[in-house]
Amino acid sequence: MVFVMFAAILDPVEVKTLKFEGVASGTPQVLISTRSTFQDFCNRVQRVIYKGDQLKNITKSLQESLKTSFSSESVLTEILHYIDHNLVDRLEFIFSQIHSKIAGKSNPIIEIHYEVIEPLEMSKTTIDEDELARKEAAAAQTLPPSAAGFIIPVDKQLIQFRFQLSPVNGTPLTDLKSGDTVFIRLVPGDAVTDGIINSLGLKNEDGVIQQVPAKIVNISNSRNVSEVVVKINEQVYGKIMEEENSVKIKTFDSNAGSAPLLTSVASVTAASKSKVTKKDSADVSHILPFMFILGLVAIGLVAIFFFI
C-alpha cells in the first residue's frame, strides 16, 4: 500500500499556485482529514518526514509531479473549471494519473475536498501535532507493532535500523525470505534504539554504528516497497519499510558455518566488535480570494479544498 496526500493553495483569479505540499508513506497513519486546514497538512508532512515515515523516492516523484502540474496554466485552468462546476469525477481522474506516475498503475481510492478561504486562513491550524506525537508515543508502549500480518510480541523492544548493503555480492531484497540472516545497522534517534546502541557499545570511536546480524522473521514484497521484520535476538526486533526492492542486502554465507544469530543481548557486543565497518506570488494581503486544494491519496486517496 502507498498512501499519498497533498495540498495546494491556488489563486483562481490570477490562475496560479501560491503553495503546495505533498508526501508519500507506507502507513495510513500519516493521513489527516481532507477537511483539515492547509497549515494542518503542512505540519503533518513535516512530522512524517521527521519521524522517517515517508517513502523518500516516491515523495520526491510526487513533489516533482505536483510542481509540474501546478506550474502549468492549462492544468490549473482545467482544475479550476472542474471545481467551479463541481465535476469531482474529472478531478479524481487528474489526480489518479498523478498517483499512477509516482506509485504505479492501480485502482486508487481517492478523496477530494475543496473550499474557499481568506488570506488570513492560510496559517490557521486545528490539529495539535505535538499532542498527537505524545499520544502516539504512549500508545507505542502498549500496542504490539505489526507488519503484513506478523505481530511483534508486546514485551519485545523495537529498534530502528537500516540494511547493510552489498551491491556486488549481496542478495536482492525480493529474493530474501523468512529465516534468512542479514546484516543491519541500528539507526539512532529514539530512546529504545539509542539505549541499545549505548548499552551494547555498538558505536566505535569514530562514531560509526557497527553492523550486527539479524534474522528475518517476516517479509512482504509489493511492486514498490517491501515490509520486513527482523530480530537480532529473542528480545530485540526491528521493522522497516524498504522502498528500493532492487537493493542487494549483505547476508550471511551459509558455507561459513552456522549463522551468527545473537542469542542474548550481551552477545551483541562480542559479535559486532569483530565486524567494524566505516560507512556511508502574490501579496497575501490583497483582497482576491484563494483556492486551497488538499489531496489525500491512499493507493490512492485524494482530498481537495477550494477557496474563492
mmCIF file of N, CA, C and O in Angstrom, residues 22 38 47 79 118 126 135 147 150 188 194 200 233 278 282 294:
data_model
loop_
_atom_site.group_PDB
_atom_site.id
_atom_site.type_symbol
_atom_site.label_atom_id
_atom_site.label_comp_id
_atom_site.label_asym_id
_atom_site.label_seq_id
_atom_site.Cartn_x
_atom_site.Cartn_y
_atom_site.Cartn_z
ATOM 1 N N GLY A 22 3.357 17.903 -0.394
ATOM 2 C CA GLY A 22 2.962 16.534 -0.653
ATOM 3 C C GLY A 22 3.917 15.553 -0.011
ATOM 4 O O GLY A 22 5.104 15.831 0.152
ATOM 5 N N PHE A 38 -4.853 23.977 5.512
ATOM 6 C CA PHE A 38 -3.606 23.827 4.777
ATOM 7 C C PHE A 38 -2.414 23.750 5.731
ATOM 8 O O PHE A 38 -1.503 22.935 5.547
ATOM 9 N N ARG A 47 6.040 16.359 10.244
ATOM 10 C CA ARG A 47 6.195 15.322 11.273
ATOM 11 C C ARG A 47 6.451 13.956 10.639
ATOM 12 O O ARG A 47 7.235 13.164 11.147
ATOM 13 N N ILE A 79 -8.367 22.311 -13.725
ATOM 14 C CA ILE A 79 -8.757 22.003 -12.352
ATOM 15 C C ILE A 79 -9.790 23.008 -11.836
ATOM 16 O O ILE A 79 -10.805 22.630 -11.240
ATOM 17 N N GLU A 118 -9.994 32.685 3.093
ATOM 18 C CA GLU A 118 -9.459 34.044 3.055
ATOM 19 C C GLU A 118 -7.943 33.977 3.273
ATOM 20 O O GLU A 118 -7.432 33.002 3.824
ATOM 21 N N THR A 126 -5.825 23.571 13.230
ATOM 22 C CA THR A 126 -6.870 22.971 14.071
ATOM 23 C C THR A 126 -6.384 21.683 14.730
ATOM 24 O O THR A 126 -7.098 21.090 15.528
ATOM 25 N N LYS A 135 0.666 11.305 22.337
ATOM 26 C CA LYS A 135 -0.281 10.193 22.430
ATOM 27 C C LYS A 135 0.232 8.970 21.682
ATOM 28 O O LYS A 135 0.071 7.833 22.130
ATOM 29 N N ALA A 147 3.441 -6.099 11.163
ATOM 30 C CA ALA A 147 3.875 -5.912 9.781
ATOM 31 C C ALA A 147 3.337 -7.059 8.952
ATOM 32 O O ALA A 147 3.656 -8.214 9.190
ATOM 33 N N PHE A 150 2.145 -10.013 10.658
ATOM 34 C CA PHE A 150 3.003 -10.526 11.728
ATOM 35 C C PHE A 150 2.965 -9.564 12.903
ATOM 36 O O PHE A 150 3.198 -8.367 12.732
ATOM 37 N N PRO A 188 20.251 5.547 15.236
ATOM 38 C CA PRO A 188 19.928 6.284 16.460
ATOM 39 C C PRO A 188 18.848 7.330 16.208
ATOM 40 O O PRO A 188 18.610 7.735 15.078
ATOM 41 N N ASP A 194 18.583 4.195 20.865
ATOM 42 C CA ASP A 194 19.744 4.850 21.469
ATOM 43 C C ASP A 194 20.232 4.080 22.691
ATOM 44 O O ASP A 194 21.439 3.912 22.907
ATOM 45 N N LEU A 200 25.155 -1.546 24.517
ATOM 46 C CA LEU A 200 25.905 -2.622 23.885
ATOM 47 C C LEU A 200 27.195 -2.143 23.230
ATOM 48 O O LEU A 200 27.927 -2.932 22.637
ATOM 49 N N ASN A 233 17.868 -10.756 18.454
ATOM 50 C CA ASN A 233 17.833 -11.801 19.479
ATOM 51 C C ASN A 233 16.383 -11.944 19.919
ATOM 52 O O ASN A 233 15.491 -11.321 19.335
ATOM 53 N N LYS A 278 33.336 1.225 8.382
ATOM 54 C CA LYS A 278 33.008 2.633 8.257
ATOM 55 C C LYS A 278 32.090 2.822 7.061
ATOM 56 O O LYS A 278 32.287 2.267 6.000
ATOM 57 N N ALA A 282 1.800 36.152 -5.187
ATOM 58 C CA ALA A 282 1.005 37.376 -4.995
ATOM 59 C C ALA A 282 1.040 37.774 -3.543
ATOM 60 O O ALA A 282 1.197 36.966 -2.650
ATOM 61 N N LEU A 294 -6.546 20.384 -0.991
ATOM 62 C CA LEU A 294 -5.865 19.423 -0.136
ATOM 63 C C LEU A 294 -6.166 18.035 -0.647
ATOM 64 O O LEU A 294 -7.307 17.644 -0.718
#
